[in-house]
PDB file of C-alpha atoms in Angstrom:
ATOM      1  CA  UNK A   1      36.349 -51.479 -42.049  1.00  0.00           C
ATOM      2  CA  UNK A   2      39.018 -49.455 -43.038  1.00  0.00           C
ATOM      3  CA  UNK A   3      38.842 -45.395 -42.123  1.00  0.00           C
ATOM      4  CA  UNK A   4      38.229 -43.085 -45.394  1.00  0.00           C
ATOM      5  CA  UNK A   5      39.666 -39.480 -45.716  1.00  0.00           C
ATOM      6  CA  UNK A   6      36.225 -38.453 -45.669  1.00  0.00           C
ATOM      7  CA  UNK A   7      36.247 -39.627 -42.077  1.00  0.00           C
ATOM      8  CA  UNK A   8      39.965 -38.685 -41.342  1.00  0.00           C
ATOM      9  CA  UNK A   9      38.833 -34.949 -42.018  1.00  0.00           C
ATOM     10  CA  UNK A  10      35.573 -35.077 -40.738  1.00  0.00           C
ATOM     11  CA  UNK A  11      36.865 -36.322 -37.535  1.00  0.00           C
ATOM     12  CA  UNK A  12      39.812 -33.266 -37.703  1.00  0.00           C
ATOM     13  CA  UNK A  13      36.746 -30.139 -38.235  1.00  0.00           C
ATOM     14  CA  UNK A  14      34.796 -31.586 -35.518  1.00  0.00           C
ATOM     15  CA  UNK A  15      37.590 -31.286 -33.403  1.00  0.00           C
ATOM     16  CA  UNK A  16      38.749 -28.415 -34.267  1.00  0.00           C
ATOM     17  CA  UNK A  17      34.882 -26.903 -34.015  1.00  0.00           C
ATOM     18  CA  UNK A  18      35.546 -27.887 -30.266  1.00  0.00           C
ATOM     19  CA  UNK A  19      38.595 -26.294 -29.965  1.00  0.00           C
ATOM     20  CA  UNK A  20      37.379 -22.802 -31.387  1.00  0.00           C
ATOM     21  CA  UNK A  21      33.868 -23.111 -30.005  1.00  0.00           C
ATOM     22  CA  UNK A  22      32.524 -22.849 -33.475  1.00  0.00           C
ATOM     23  CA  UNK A  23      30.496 -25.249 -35.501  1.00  0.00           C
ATOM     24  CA  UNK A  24      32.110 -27.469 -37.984  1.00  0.00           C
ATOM     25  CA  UNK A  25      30.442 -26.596 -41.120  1.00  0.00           C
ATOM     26  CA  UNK A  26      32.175 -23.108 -39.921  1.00  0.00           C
ATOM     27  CA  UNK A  27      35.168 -24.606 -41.878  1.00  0.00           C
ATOM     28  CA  UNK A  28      33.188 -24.685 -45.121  1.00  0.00           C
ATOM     29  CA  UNK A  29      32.389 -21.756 -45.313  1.00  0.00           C
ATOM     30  CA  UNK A  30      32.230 -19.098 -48.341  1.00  0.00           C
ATOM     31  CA  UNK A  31      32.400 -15.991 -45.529  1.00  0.00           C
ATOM     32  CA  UNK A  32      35.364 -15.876 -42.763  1.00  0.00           C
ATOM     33  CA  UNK A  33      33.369 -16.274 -39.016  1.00  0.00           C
ATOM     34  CA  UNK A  34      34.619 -15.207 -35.965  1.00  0.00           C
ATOM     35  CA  UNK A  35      33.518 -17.178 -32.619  1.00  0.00           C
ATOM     36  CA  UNK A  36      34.075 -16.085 -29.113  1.00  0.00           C
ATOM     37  CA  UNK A  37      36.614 -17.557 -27.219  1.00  0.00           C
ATOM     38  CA  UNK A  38      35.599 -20.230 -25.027  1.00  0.00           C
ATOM     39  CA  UNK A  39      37.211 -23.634 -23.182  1.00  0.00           C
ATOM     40  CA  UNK A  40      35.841 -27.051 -23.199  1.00  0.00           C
ATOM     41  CA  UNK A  41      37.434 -29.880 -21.440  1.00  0.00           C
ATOM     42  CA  UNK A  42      37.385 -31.891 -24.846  1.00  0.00           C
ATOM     43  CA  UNK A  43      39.554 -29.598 -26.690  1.00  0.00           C
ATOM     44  CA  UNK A  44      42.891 -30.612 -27.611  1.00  0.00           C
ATOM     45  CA  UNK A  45      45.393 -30.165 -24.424  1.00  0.00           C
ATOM     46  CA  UNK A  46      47.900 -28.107 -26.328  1.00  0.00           C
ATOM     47  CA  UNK A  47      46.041 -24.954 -26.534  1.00  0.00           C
ATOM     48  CA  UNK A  48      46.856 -21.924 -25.349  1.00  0.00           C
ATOM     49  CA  UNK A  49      46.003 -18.679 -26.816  1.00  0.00           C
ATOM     50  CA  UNK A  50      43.885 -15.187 -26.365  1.00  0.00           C
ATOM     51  CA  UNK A  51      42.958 -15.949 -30.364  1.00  0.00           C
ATOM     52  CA  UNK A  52      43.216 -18.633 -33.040  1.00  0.00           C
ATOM     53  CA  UNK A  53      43.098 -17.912 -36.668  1.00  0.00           C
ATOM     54  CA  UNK A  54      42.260 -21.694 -38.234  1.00  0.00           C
ATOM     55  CA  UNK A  55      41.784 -22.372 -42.145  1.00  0.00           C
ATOM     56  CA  UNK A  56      40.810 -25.709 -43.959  1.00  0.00           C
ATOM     57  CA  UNK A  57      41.189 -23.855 -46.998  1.00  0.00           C
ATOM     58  CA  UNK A  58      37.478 -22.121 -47.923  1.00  0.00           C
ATOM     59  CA  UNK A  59      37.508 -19.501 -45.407  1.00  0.00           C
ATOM     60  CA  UNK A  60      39.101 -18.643 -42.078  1.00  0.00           C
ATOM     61  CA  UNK A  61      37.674 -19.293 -38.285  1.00  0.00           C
ATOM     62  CA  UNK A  62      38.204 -16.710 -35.629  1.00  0.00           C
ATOM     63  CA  UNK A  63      38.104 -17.813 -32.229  1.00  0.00           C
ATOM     64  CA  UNK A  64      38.699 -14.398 -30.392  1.00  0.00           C
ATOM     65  CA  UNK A  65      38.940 -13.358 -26.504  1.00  0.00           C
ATOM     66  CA  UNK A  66      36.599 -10.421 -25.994  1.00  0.00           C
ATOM     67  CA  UNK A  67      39.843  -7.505 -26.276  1.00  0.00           C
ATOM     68  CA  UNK A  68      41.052  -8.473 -29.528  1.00  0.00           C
ATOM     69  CA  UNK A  69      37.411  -8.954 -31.407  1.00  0.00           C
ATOM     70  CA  UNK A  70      37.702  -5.788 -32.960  1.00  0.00           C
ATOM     71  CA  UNK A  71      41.592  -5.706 -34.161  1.00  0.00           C
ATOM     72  CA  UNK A  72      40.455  -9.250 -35.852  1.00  0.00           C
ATOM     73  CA  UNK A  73      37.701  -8.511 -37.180  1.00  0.00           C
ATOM     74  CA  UNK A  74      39.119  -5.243 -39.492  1.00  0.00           C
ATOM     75  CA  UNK A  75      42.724  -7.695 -40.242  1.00  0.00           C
ATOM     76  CA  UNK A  76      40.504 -10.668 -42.080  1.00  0.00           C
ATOM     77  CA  UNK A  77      38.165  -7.840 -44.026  1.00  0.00           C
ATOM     78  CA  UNK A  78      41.152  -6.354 -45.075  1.00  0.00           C
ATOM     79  CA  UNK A  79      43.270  -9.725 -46.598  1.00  0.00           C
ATOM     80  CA  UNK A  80      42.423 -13.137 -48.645  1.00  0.00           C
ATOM     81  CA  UNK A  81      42.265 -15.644 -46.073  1.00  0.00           C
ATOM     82  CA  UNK A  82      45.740 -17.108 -47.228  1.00  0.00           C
ATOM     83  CA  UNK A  83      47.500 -13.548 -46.872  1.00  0.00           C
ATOM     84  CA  UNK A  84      46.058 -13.797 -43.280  1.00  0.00           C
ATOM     85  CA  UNK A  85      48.753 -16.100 -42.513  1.00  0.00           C
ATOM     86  CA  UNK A  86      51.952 -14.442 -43.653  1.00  0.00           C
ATOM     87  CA  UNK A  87      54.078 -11.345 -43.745  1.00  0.00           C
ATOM     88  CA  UNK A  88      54.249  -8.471 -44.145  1.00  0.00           C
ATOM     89  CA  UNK A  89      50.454  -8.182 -43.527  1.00  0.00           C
ATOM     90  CA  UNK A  90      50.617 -10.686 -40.122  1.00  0.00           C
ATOM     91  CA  UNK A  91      52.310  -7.168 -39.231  1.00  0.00           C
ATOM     92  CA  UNK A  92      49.177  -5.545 -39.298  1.00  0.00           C
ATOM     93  CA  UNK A  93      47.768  -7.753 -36.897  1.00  0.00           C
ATOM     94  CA  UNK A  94      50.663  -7.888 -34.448  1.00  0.00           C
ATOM     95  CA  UNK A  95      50.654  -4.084 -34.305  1.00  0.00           C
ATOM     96  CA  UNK A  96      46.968  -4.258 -33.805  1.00  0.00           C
ATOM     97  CA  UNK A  97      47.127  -6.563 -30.753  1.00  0.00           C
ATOM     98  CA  UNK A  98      50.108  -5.035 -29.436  1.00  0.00           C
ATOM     99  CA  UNK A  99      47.818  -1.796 -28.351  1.00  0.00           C
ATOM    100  CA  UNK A 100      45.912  -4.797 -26.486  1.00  0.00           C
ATOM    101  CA  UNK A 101      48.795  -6.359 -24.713  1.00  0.00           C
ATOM    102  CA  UNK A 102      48.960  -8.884 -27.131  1.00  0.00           C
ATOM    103  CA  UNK A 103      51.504 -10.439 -30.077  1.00  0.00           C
ATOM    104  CA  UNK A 104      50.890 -13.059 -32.715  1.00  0.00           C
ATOM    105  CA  UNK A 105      52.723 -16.321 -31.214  1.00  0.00           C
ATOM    106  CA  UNK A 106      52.240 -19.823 -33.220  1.00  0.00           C
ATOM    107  CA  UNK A 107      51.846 -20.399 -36.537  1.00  0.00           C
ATOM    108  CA  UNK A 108      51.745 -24.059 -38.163  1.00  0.00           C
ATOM    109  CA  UNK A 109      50.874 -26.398 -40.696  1.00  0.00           C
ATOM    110  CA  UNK A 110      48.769 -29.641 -39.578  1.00  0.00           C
ATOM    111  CA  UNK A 111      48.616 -32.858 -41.774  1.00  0.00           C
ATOM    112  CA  UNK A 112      46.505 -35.614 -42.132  1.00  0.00           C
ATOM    113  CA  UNK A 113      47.069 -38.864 -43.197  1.00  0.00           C
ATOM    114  CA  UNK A 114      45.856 -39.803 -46.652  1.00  0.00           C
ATOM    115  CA  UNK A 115      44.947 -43.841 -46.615  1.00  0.00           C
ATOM    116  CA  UNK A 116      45.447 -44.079 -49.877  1.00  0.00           C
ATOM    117  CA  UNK A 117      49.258 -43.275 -49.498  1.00  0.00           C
ATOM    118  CA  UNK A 118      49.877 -44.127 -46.018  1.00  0.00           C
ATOM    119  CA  UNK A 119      52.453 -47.500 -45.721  1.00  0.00           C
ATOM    120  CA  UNK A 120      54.899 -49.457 -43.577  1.00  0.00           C
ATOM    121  CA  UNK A 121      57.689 -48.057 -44.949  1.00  0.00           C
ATOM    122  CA  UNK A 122      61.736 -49.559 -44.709  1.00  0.00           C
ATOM    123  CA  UNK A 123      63.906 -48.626 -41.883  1.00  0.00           C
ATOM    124  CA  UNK A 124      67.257 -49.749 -42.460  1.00  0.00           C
ATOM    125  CA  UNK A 125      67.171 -50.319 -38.417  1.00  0.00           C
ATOM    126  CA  UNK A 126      64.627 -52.871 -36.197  1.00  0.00           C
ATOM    127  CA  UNK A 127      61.614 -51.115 -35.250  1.00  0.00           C
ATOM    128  CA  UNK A 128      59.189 -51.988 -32.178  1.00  0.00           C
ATOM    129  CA  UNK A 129      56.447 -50.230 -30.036  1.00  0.00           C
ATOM    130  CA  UNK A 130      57.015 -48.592 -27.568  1.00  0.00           C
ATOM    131  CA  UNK A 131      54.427 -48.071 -24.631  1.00  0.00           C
ATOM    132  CA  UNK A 132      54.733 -45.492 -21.641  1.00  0.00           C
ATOM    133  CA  UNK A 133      56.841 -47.005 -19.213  1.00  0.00           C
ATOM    134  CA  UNK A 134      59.470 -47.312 -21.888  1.00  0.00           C
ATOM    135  CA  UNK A 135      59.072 -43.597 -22.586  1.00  0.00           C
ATOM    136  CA  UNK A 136      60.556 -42.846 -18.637  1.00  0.00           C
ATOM    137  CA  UNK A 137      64.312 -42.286 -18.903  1.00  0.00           C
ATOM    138  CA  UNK A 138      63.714 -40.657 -22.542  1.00  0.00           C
ATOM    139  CA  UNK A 139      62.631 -37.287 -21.187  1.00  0.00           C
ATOM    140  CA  UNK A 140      65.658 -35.411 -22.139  1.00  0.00           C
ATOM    141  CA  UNK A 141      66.616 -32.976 -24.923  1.00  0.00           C
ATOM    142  CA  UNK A 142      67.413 -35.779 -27.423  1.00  0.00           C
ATOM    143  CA  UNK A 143      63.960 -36.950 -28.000  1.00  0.00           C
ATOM    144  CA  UNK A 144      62.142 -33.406 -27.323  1.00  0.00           C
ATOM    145  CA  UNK A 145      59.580 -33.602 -30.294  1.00  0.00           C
ATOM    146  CA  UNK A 146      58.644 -37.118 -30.009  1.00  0.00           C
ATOM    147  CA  UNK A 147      58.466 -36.968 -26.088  1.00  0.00           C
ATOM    148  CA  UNK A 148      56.822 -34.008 -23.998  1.00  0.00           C
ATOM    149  CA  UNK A 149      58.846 -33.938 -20.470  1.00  0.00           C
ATOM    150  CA  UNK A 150      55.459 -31.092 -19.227  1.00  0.00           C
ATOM    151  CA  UNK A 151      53.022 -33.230 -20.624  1.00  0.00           C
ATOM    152  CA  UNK A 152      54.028 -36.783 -19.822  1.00  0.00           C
ATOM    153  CA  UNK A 153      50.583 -38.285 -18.929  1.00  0.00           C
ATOM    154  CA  UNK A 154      49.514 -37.693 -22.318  1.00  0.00           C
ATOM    155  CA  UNK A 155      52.341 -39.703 -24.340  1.00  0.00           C
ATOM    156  CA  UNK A 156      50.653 -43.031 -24.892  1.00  0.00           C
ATOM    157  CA  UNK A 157      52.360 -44.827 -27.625  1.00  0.00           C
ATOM    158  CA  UNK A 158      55.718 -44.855 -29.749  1.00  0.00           C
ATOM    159  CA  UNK A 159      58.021 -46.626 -32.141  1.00  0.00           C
ATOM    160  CA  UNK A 160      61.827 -46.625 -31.844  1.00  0.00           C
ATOM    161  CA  UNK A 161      64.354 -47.675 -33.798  1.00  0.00           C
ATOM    162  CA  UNK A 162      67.431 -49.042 -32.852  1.00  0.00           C
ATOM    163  CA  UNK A 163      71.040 -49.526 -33.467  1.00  0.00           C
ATOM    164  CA  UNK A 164      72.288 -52.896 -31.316  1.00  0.00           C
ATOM    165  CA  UNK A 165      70.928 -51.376 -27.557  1.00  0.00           C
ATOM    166  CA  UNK A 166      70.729 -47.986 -28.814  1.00  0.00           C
ATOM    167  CA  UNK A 167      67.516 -45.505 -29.167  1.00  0.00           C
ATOM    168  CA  UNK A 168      68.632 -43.981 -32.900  1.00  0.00           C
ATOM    169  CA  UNK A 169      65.091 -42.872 -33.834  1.00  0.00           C
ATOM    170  CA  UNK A 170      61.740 -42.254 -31.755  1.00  0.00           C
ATOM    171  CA  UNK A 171      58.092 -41.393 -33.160  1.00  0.00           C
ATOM    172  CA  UNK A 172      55.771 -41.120 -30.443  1.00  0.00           C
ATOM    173  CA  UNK A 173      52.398 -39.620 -29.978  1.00  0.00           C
ATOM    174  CA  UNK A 174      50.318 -37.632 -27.466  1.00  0.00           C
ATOM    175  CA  UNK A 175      46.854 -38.301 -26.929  1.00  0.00           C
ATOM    176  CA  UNK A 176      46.005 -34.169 -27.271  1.00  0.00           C
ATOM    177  CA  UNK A 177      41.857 -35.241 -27.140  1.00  0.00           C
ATOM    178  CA  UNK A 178      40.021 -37.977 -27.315  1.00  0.00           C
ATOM    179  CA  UNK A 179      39.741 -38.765 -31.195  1.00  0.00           C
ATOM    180  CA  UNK A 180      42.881 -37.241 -32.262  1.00  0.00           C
ATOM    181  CA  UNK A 181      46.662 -38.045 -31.172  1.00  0.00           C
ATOM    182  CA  UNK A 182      49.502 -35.978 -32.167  1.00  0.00           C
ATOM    183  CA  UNK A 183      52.803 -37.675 -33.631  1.00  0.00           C
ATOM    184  CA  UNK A 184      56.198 -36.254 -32.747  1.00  0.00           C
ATOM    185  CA  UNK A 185      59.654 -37.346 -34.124  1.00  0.00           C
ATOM    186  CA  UNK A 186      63.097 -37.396 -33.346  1.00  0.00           C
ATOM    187  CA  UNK A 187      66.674 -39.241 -35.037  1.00  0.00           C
ATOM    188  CA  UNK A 188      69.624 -38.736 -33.440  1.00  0.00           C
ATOM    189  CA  UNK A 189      72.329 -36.703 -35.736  1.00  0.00           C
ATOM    190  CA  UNK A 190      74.550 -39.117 -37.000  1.00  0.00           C
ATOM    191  CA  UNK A 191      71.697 -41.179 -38.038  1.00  0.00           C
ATOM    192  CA  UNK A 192      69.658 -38.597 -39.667  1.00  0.00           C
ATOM    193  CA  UNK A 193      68.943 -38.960 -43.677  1.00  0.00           C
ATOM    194  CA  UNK A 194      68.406 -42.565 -43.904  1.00  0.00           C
ATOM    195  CA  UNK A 195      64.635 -42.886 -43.980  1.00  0.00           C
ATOM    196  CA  UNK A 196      64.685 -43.726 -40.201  1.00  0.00           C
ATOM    197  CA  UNK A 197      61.944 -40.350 -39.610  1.00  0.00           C
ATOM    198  CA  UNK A 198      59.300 -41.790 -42.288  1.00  0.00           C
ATOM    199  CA  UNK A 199      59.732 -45.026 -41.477  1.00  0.00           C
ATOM    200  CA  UNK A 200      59.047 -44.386 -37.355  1.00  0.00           C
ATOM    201  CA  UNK A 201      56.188 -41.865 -38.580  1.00  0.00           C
ATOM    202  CA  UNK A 202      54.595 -44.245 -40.674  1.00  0.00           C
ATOM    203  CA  UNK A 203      54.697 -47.232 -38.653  1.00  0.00           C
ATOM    204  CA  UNK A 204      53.276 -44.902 -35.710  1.00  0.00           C
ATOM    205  CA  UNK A 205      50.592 -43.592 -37.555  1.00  0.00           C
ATOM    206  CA  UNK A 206      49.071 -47.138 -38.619  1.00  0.00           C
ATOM    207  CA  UNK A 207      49.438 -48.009 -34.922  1.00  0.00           C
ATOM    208  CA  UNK A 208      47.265 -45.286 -33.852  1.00  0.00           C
ATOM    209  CA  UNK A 209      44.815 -45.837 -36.554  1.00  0.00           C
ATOM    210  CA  UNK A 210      44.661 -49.817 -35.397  1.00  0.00           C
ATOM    211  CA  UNK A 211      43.534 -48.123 -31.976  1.00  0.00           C
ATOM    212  CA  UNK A 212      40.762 -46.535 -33.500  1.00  0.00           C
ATOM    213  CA  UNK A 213      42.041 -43.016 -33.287  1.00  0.00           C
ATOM    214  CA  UNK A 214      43.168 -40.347 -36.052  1.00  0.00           C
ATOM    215  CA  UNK A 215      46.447 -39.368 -36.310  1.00  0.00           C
ATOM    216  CA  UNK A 216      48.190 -36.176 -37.215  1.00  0.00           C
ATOM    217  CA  UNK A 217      51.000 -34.168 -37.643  1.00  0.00           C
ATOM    218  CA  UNK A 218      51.870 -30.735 -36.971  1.00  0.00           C
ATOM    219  CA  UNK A 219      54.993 -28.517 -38.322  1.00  0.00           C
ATOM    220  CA  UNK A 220      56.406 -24.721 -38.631  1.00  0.00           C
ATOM    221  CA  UNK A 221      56.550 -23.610 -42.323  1.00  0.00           C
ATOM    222  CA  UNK A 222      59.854 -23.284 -41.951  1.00  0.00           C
ATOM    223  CA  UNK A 223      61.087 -26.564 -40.776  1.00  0.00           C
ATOM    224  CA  UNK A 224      61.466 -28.048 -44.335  1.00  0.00           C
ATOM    225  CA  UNK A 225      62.550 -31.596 -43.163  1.00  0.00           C
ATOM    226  CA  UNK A 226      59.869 -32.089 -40.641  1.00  0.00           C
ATOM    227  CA  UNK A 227      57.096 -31.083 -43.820  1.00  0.00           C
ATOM    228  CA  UNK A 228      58.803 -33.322 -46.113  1.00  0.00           C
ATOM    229  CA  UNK A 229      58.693 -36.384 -43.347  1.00  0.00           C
ATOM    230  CA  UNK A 230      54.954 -35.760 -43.675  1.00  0.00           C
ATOM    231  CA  UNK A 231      54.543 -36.335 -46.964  1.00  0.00           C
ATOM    232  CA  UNK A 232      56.626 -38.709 -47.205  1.00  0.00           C
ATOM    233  CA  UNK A 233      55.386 -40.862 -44.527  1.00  0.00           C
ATOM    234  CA  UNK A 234      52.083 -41.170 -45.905  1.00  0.00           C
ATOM    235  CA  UNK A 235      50.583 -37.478 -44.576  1.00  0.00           C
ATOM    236  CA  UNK A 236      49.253 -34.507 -46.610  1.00  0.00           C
ATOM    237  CA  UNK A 237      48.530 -30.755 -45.482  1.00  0.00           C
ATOM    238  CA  UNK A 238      45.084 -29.922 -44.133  1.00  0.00           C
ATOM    239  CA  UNK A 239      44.321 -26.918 -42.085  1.00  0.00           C
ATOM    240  CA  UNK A 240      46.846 -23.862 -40.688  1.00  0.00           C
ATOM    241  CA  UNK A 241      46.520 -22.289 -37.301  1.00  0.00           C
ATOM    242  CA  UNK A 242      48.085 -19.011 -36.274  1.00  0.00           C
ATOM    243  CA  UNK A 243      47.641 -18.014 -32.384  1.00  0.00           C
ATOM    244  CA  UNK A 244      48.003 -15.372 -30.844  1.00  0.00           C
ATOM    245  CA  UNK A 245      48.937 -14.943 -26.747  1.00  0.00           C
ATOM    246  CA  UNK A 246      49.869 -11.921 -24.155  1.00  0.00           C
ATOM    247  CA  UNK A 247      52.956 -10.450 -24.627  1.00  0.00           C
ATOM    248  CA  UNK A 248      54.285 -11.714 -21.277  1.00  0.00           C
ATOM    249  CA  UNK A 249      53.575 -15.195 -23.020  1.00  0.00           C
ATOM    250  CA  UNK A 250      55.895 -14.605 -25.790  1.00  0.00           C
ATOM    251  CA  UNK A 251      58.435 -12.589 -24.348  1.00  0.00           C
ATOM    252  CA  UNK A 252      58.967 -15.811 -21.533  1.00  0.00           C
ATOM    253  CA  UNK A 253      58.985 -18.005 -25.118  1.00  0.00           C
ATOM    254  CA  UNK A 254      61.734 -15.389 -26.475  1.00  0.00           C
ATOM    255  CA  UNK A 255      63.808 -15.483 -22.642  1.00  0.00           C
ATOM    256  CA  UNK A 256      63.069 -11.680 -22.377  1.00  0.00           C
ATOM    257  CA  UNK A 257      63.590 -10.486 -18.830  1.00  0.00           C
ATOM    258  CA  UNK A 258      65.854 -12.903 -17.832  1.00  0.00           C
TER     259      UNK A 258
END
């Protein structure tokens, strides 16, 4: 039986319930909550953070470290959860955790797929999956989103395209928990603009649904072309996350002090 959104997001606030150490009907909300921080080997692998500001769209989730409670708790009384999550009043916050040793860090959008939408789509190039052993001489700056050279054990499956012998396009997806893997993509410059990203993405994403897992997709507001490959490989927003971390933390992210 085929998977329904229903399910797609059900399975998404569940894990993200694990994640923030809240409960998933959290998400629904009316009133903003704010958990404590807390770590559970079933959250997703890619988290790191003193505090996590996540929104499905009703209300906002505060998972909090015990110093930066307080600073939290007076920045979402003060703001509509979707002012939360942008300037100029994210500079309320930052100021606020600053005092604690702290600075706001990540901020993204996360989509889901929507079944209704989601494809094969066209790639003017041959396709074919990709498995981990392939993945082995691929760990270099080329194929950076797709492939994570820190996290290799949890890249699990792929699709690449190619031109004669040549890697021109790679989707391929980390295995971040146990119901959810993340898809990352990557097209080589002078092959960029031709469909290659949705069609990769696309193909992926029925892949991992075939395996009995959820996909999804995560980008930076800004990046423009990475949000449109969501949408138009089948995907559609459905929660934001903005962490926070220690200042070291982001001034290593930023090269500051060598």
């Amino acid at each position: 039986m085929e998977i329904t959104a229903e399910e797609i997001y059900e399975t998404a606030m569940r894990q993200s319930a694990i994640d923030l150490g809240c409960g998933r009907r959290d998400f629904l909300r009316d009133e903003n909550v704010i958990v404590p921080l807390r770590s559970s080997p079933e959250a997703r692998k890619d988290r790191t953070f003193v505090c996590c500001l996540t929104s499905y769209g009703s209300n906002l989730v505060a998972s909090v470290s015990e110093p930066c409670r307080e600073p939290v708790a007076d920045y979402i009384r003060c703001f509509p959860v979707a002012h939360c999550f942008e300037t100029p009043n994210l500079y309320i916050l930052d100021d606020a955790l600053r005092e604690k040793g702290m600075r706001v860090c990540f901020m993204a959008e996360y989509f889901l797929p929507e079944p209704g939408r989601l494809k094969a789509l066209d790639c003017p190039y041959p396709m074919r999956l990709m498995a981990p052993d392939d993945f082995a001489p691929l760990y270099t700056g080329a194929w950076g989103n797709a492939l994570s050279e820190k996290r290799k054990e949890l890249d699990v499956l792929g699709v690449g395209a190619y031109n004669g012998g040549e890697l021109v396009g790679l989707a391929a997806c980390s295995a971040d928990c146990e119901s959810m893997w993340q898809i990352g993509v990557d097209v080589l410059p002078g092959f960029r603009r031709q469909g290659i990203a949705s069609a990769l993405t696309s193909c992926l994403a029925l892949a991992i649904l075939q395996k009995g897992k959820v996909p999804f997709y995560c980008a930076a507001w800004s990046n423009l072309g990475s949000v449109r490959n969501a949408i138009r490989s089948g995907f559609r927003p459905a929660w934001i996350e903005l962490q926070a971390n220690t200042a070291a933390f982001v001034d290593g992210l930023n090269g500051a002090g060598g």
